[in-house]
Amino acid sequence: MNGTKQTNKVELVEKGSILTPKGFKAAGIHAGLKRKRKDLGAILCEVPANVAAVYTLNQIQAAPLKVTQESIAVEGKIQALVVNSANANACTGERGLQDAYTMRQASAQQFGLDEHLVAVTSTGVIGEYLPIEKVTSGIRLLEPNSVEGSADDFNHAILTTDTTTKQTCYQTTVDGQTISIGGVAKGSGMIHPNMATMLSFVTTDAVIESEVLQHALSGITNQTFNRITVDGDTSTNDMAVVMASGLAGNTSLSPTHPDWEAFYETLKQACESLSKQIARDGEGATKLIEVQVNGAQSDEDAGKVAKQIVGSDLVKSAVFGKDANWGRIICAIGYSGCPINPDKIDIAIGDIQTLENSQPLHFSEEQATAYMTNEETIMIHVNLNNGEGSGKAWGCDLTYDYVRINAGYRT
Amino acid sequence: MNGTKQTNKVELVEKGSILTPKGFKAAGIHAGLKRKRKDLGAILCEVPANVAAVYTLNQIQAAPLKVTQESIAVEGKIQALVVNSANANACTGERGLQDAYTMRQASAQQFGLDEHLVAVTSTGVIGEYLPIEKVTSGIRLLEPNSVEGSADDFNHAILTTDTTTKQTCYQTTVDGQTISIGGVAKGSGMIHPNMATMLSFVTTDAVIESEVLQHALSGITNQTFNRITVDGDTSTNDMAVVMASGLAGNTSLSPTHPDWEAFYETLKQACESLSKQIARDGEGATKLIEVQVNGAQSDEDAGKVAKQIVGSDLVKSAVFGKDANWGRIICAIGYSGCPINPDKIDIAIGDIQTLENSQPLHFSEEQATAYMTNEETIMIHVNLNNGEGSGKAWGCDLTYDYVRINAGYRT
């Protein structure tokens, strides 16, 4: 190693999962919180894993988030992560907090760990008490293992109104060794700024200190998980956790490590992939919308404008209606609060340029409709021609099914 | 008058309109911008009226807003206001600006006025050029008068996807004289913060200087027009205009006038009434939602929290589903960005207390569903128990019809 930056390749691992990195096991079972589907899962590491986590910025935080933060505060490591779906254990007061402690205690006992090595989390309905007997009975049945199907069991166990599981895996080379980063997520509704009922769990076998990992995760979260929106609602239960087993045997990663960039990029790819999967599976969604903004005064502004566009109910409805309605896009740009030059904006939908220097162009409506009908991902390109900043955001269309799902979710 | 504050009664005038205050005439016709319905209207005052106006905070402002601002800048007076619907003349560049000037010029000619006494505005589709021939031909047919039906003609002429006209009228006593404040509005979609495709035109016969009127309108707008939301989108075309003919003959109003409070309250009632009518007629809406927040650290915070709740797609969907889902309400409170005590929140839906000190209460789901089914207006009461601030906001439910309307509006 000569200290110059290497850009080792980042490679997608087809069918890779949270079990691809060395040292992890998983389980997912039906514990009776949902009628039939899996609703309780665990990720277990062979060794105490260095950990980084980010949490919802909602001032109302669910009980398990508090308990998990306590666990991580002890030594920056966890060895097991236990999740239930169907009930968020949020807004449940003192009893909810006790239930979260009970859930952690039962898990520690089941896996023979100190309590502070266990993280717990919950997702589902807010404001109802956790059926704690079902949860603890379920925990006693959790037997994580590393066979292929276990990751899928876990992936299913954390879903609520999601229609599909979400997983990803990327690899790169650090110190000549392959290191893997696997991830799983759930999303669906309440997906917006600063984390939503978004749970993302990422595993890696890289050797990296918790503080360094935390720094990387925080930066990447701002460009990935915090750049998706389904409905503008920020949940009480969001969290993203990265566990690093350290079994890949590289020298400890930090920004001065020659392969740091490769590691960082790999982690970012994994988080971006999960983010897009979450946006694509937004409640009722039929399309993924990706907005790329260039020419902003800063990257932060670009991200903010992109997110404002992808969060506009009018833009989302237009995508559902296959209508290349750039008027709603420029309108959203105008109220983003970021500095713009109102006369210099370019907008394209896919390859179809619709606005140049804020002046409407003639374009084929048929071609635009065809693009919006045929493509799975609708690309919106904006150039503000006002600086060098760029950024992306992801979302989904607003459909009848979003309304149907959310008018009847609790009942 | 002895200088002590009087609180003269504010009285609703049944069927009162913009023509109730002395000195105003109106017209509304079909000029061919819409297929069949009225699409061009004017309010004309017998004398140059003192005027106050507030405009969208969207950085992209439609051409007519620029022209109207120029008119008002000359001497703070206008005598005629001309509005077309079906086309917003927004994002139409230099040609759009010329069209707005042409519209003003044609109006000035038709009514025999200096151009700077004419305000113009447009509402409808963004990004298409105004069919200016139809507009100018239409203007030459405008003959405002004061017969009863003329106000209704105007009320209709400014609508887009609105399902009903919106008007209001209140009266009070100033210097022993009756003064009237009438108003008309259109709203529907793109209704959010800081004005939306919300047009509100208010007439009064009170004697009041333009600067004083402007100050009153700005304060009132923050508590009324800026407290409604339909979909979180802020239009390029919003404006609220108040025209004061001065024909009531009172001594000029100002905050030191003994009847100032009565006048201010009357103007506020008129603006609040229009705001609620706009929210109730949000695209696809079946219910008006009114959120009252108390116990915030400031009135501003209370308004912000109220607006966050009423703007949540999840809360809006729950109201459509007649689901007393207070979890989504507390979630919105948590991400409002305002200081709260997460353990001290009370929430009631109508008279049904659902949360006390952030702890769920047992309540009858049947009773809650009955309330949400039977009432036209759904009241959400929040006490943050964290200060003395209070504020209200208004919105509507999110329905299949919102999606239907906005998936196909342009085409």
PDB file of C-alpha atoms in Angstrom, chain A residues 57-60 91-94 126-127 129 190 231-236 312-314 317-318 320-321 323-328 330-331 334-335 337-340 342 345 358-360 365 398-400 402-404 406-407 409-411, chain B residues 57-60 91-94 126-127 129 190 231-236 312-314 317-318 320-321 323-328 330-331 334-335 337-340 342 345 358-360 365 398-400 402-404 406-407 409-411:
ATOM      1  CA  LEU A  57     -35.900  12.919  13.999  1.00  0.00           C
ATOM      2  CA  ASN A  58     -39.521  12.792  15.084  1.00  0.00           C
ATOM      3  CA  GLN A  59     -39.635  14.170  18.619  1.00  0.00           C
ATOM      4  CA  ILE A  60     -42.009  11.361  19.500  1.00  0.00           C
ATOM      5  CA  CYS A  91     -47.062   6.257  22.144  1.00  0.00           C
ATOM      6  CA  THR A  92     -47.511   3.567  24.742  1.00  0.00           C
ATOM      7  CA  GLY A  93     -46.052   5.448  27.696  1.00  0.00           C
ATOM      8  CA  GLU A  94     -44.382   3.781  30.683  1.00  0.00           C
ATOM      9  CA  ILE A 126     -49.032   3.231  16.788  1.00  0.00           C
ATOM     10  CA  GLY A 127     -50.688   3.598  20.164  1.00  0.00           C
ATOM     11  CA  TYR A 129     -49.754  -1.932  23.660  1.00  0.00           C
ATOM     12  CA  MET A 190     -44.893   7.280   6.584  1.00  0.00           C
ATOM     13  CA  ASP A 231     -46.134  10.665   1.834  1.00  0.00           C
ATOM     14  CA  GLY A 232     -44.235  13.298   3.759  1.00  0.00           C
ATOM     15  CA  ASP A 233     -44.934  11.678   7.098  1.00  0.00           C
ATOM     16  CA  THR A 234     -41.987  10.932   9.363  1.00  0.00           C
ATOM     17  CA  SER A 235     -42.535   7.941  11.598  1.00  0.00           C
ATOM     18  CA  THR A 236     -41.843   7.553  15.289  1.00  0.00           C
ATOM     19  CA  SER A 312     -45.409  16.949  -4.290  1.00  0.00           C
ATOM     20  CA  ASP A 313     -48.792  15.231  -4.282  1.00  0.00           C
ATOM     21  CA  LEU A 314     -49.525  16.963  -7.572  1.00  0.00           C
ATOM     22  CA  SER A 317     -50.613  12.228  -9.081  1.00  0.00           C
ATOM     23  CA  ALA A 318     -49.425  13.388 -12.504  1.00  0.00           C
ATOM     24  CA  PHE A 320     -49.824   8.097 -11.829  1.00  0.00           C
ATOM     25  CA  GLY A 321     -51.849   9.747 -14.596  1.00  0.00           C
ATOM     26  CA  ASP A 323     -49.095  13.190 -17.564  1.00  0.00           C
ATOM     27  CA  ALA A 324     -45.828  15.042 -18.324  1.00  0.00           C
ATOM     28  CA  ASN A 325     -47.045  17.978 -16.256  1.00  0.00           C
ATOM     29  CA  TRP A 326     -43.833  19.981 -15.879  1.00  0.00           C
ATOM     30  CA  GLY A 327     -45.843  22.943 -14.562  1.00  0.00           C
ATOM     31  CA  ARG A 328     -46.244  21.126 -11.263  1.00  0.00           C
ATOM     32  CA  ILE A 330     -41.500  23.996 -11.634  1.00  0.00           C
ATOM     33  CA  CYS A 331     -44.111  24.990  -9.091  1.00  0.00           C
ATOM     34  CA  GLY A 334     -40.450  27.530  -6.680  1.00  0.00           C
ATOM     35  CA  TYR A 335     -41.611  26.738  -3.157  1.00  0.00           C
ATOM     36  CA  GLY A 337     -37.165  27.620  -0.344  1.00  0.00           C
ATOM     37  CA  CYS A 338     -33.810  27.227  -2.138  1.00  0.00           C
ATOM     38  CA  PRO A 339     -32.269  30.063  -4.141  1.00  0.00           C
ATOM     39  CA  ILE A 340     -33.179  29.801  -7.800  1.00  0.00           C
ATOM     40  CA  PRO A 342     -36.832  31.773 -11.988  1.00  0.00           C
ATOM     41  CA  ILE A 345     -34.749  26.452 -15.255  1.00  0.00           C
ATOM     42  CA  SER A 358     -38.092  28.462 -17.942  1.00  0.00           C
ATOM     43  CA  GLN A 359     -39.760  28.620 -21.362  1.00  0.00           C
ATOM     44  CA  PRO A 360     -42.058  25.805 -22.468  1.00  0.00           C
ATOM     45  CA  GLU A 365     -47.328  14.427 -25.659  1.00  0.00           C
ATOM     46  CA  LEU A 398     -49.853   8.779  -5.587  1.00  0.00           C
ATOM     47  CA  THR A 399     -52.583   6.326  -6.428  1.00  0.00           C
ATOM     48  CA  TYR A 400     -56.076   5.225  -5.512  1.00  0.00           C
ATOM     49  CA  TYR A 402     -52.536   4.763  -1.349  1.00  0.00           C
ATOM     50  CA  VAL A 403     -55.850   6.223  -0.249  1.00  0.00           C
ATOM     51  CA  ARG A 404     -57.490   2.804   0.066  1.00  0.00           C
ATOM     52  CA  ASN A 406     -54.521   4.450   4.491  1.00  0.00           C
ATOM     53  CA  ALA A 407     -58.219   5.001   4.853  1.00  0.00           C
ATOM     54  CA  TYR A 409     -55.140   0.561   7.748  1.00  0.00           C
ATOM     55  CA  ARG A 410     -56.033   0.404  11.424  1.00  0.00           C
ATOM     56  CA  THR A 411     -59.488  -1.095  11.152  1.00  0.00           C
TER      57      THR A 411
ATOM     58  CA  LEU B  57     -44.328  33.095  -1.720  1.00  0.00           C
ATOM     59  CA  ASN B  58     -43.512  30.699  -4.531  1.00  0.00           C
ATOM     60  CA  GLN B  59     -40.377  32.044  -6.207  1.00  0.00           C
ATOM     61  CA  ILE B  60     -41.979  31.284  -9.551  1.00  0.00           C
ATOM     62  CA  CYS B  91     -44.214  29.800 -16.711  1.00  0.00           C
ATOM     63  CA  THR B  92     -44.919  31.444 -20.025  1.00  0.00           C
ATOM     64  CA  GLY B  93     -41.849  33.671 -20.189  1.00  0.00           C
ATOM     65  CA  GLU B  94     -41.701  36.990 -22.032  1.00  0.00           C
ATOM     66  CA  ILE B 126     -49.558  26.253 -15.873  1.00  0.00           C
ATOM     67  CA  GLY B 127     -47.209  26.513 -18.814  1.00  0.00           C
ATOM     68  CA  TYR B 129     -49.841  30.494 -23.382  1.00  0.00           C
ATOM     69  CA  MET B 190     -52.349  23.425  -4.824  1.00  0.00           C
ATOM     70  CA  ASP B 231     -52.163  19.105  -0.704  1.00  0.00           C
ATOM     71  CA  GLY B 232     -49.089  20.971   0.461  1.00  0.00           C
ATOM     72  CA  ASP B 233     -48.445  22.512  -2.941  1.00  0.00           C
ATOM     73  CA  THR B 234     -48.046  26.277  -3.144  1.00  0.00           C
ATOM     74  CA  SER B 235     -49.187  27.732  -6.425  1.00  0.00           C
ATOM     75  CA  THR B 236     -47.494  30.274  -8.648  1.00  0.00           C
ATOM     76  CA  SER B 312     -50.529  14.930   6.865  1.00  0.00           C
ATOM     77  CA  ASP B 313     -51.641  12.608   4.081  1.00  0.00           C
ATOM     78  CA  LEU B 314     -52.014   9.883   6.691  1.00  0.00           C
ATOM     79  CA  SER B 317     -56.638   9.474   4.661  1.00  0.00           C
ATOM     80  CA  ALA B 318     -57.728   8.403   8.152  1.00  0.00           C
ATOM     81  CA  PHE B 320     -61.647   9.804   4.780  1.00  0.00           C
ATOM     82  CA  GLY B 321     -61.697   6.300   6.303  1.00  0.00           C
ATOM     83  CA  ASP B 323     -60.790   6.157  11.516  1.00  0.00           C
ATOM     84  CA  ALA B 324     -59.989   7.958  14.797  1.00  0.00           C
ATOM     85  CA  ASN B 325     -56.301   7.261  14.263  1.00  0.00           C
ATOM     86  CA  TRP B 326     -54.722   9.552  16.851  1.00  0.00           C
ATOM     87  CA  GLY B 327     -51.364   7.795  16.359  1.00  0.00           C
ATOM     88  CA  ARG B 328     -50.957   9.610  13.060  1.00  0.00           C
ATOM     89  CA  ILE B 330     -49.232  12.567  17.451  1.00  0.00           C
ATOM     90  CA  CYS B 331     -46.760  11.470  14.808  1.00  0.00           C
ATOM     91  CA  GLY B 334     -43.619  15.033  16.612  1.00  0.00           C
ATOM     92  CA  TYR B 335     -42.191  16.055  13.265  1.00  0.00           C
ATOM     93  CA  GLY B 337     -40.255  20.925  14.398  1.00  0.00           C
ATOM     94  CA  CYS B 338     -41.891  22.854  17.254  1.00  0.00           C
ATOM     95  CA  PRO B 339     -40.823  22.365  20.864  1.00  0.00           C
ATOM     96  CA  ILE B 340     -43.039  19.817  22.607  1.00  0.00           C
ATOM     97  CA  PRO B 342     -43.455  14.181  24.268  1.00  0.00           C
ATOM     98  CA  ILE B 345     -49.853  15.636  24.871  1.00  0.00           C
ATOM     99  CA  SER B 358     -49.431  10.989  25.740  1.00  0.00           C
ATOM    100  CA  GLN B 359     -51.094   7.843  27.102  1.00  0.00           C
ATOM    101  CA  PRO B 360     -53.843   6.143  25.087  1.00  0.00           C
ATOM    102  CA  GLU B 365     -64.528   3.163  18.422  1.00  0.00           C
ATOM    103  CA  LEU B 398     -57.560  12.770   1.068  1.00  0.00           C
ATOM    104  CA  THR B 399     -59.811  10.740  -1.182  1.00  0.00           C
ATOM    105  CA  TYR B 400     -59.901   8.631  -4.316  1.00  0.00           C
ATOM    106  CA  TYR B 402     -58.228  13.788  -5.250  1.00  0.00           C
ATOM    107  CA  VAL B 403     -56.119  11.232  -7.099  1.00  0.00           C
ATOM    108  CA  ARG B 404     -58.601  10.949  -9.952  1.00  0.00           C
ATOM    109  CA  ASN B 406     -55.015  15.205 -10.315  1.00  0.00           C
ATOM    110  CA  ALA B 407     -54.035  12.218 -12.371  1.00  0.00           C
ATOM    111  CA  TYR B 409     -56.337  17.401 -14.762  1.00  0.00           C
ATOM    112  CA  ARG B 410     -54.288  18.590 -17.724  1.00  0.00           C
ATOM    113  CA  THR B 411     -55.370  16.042 -20.272  1.00  0.00           C
TER     114      THR B 411
END
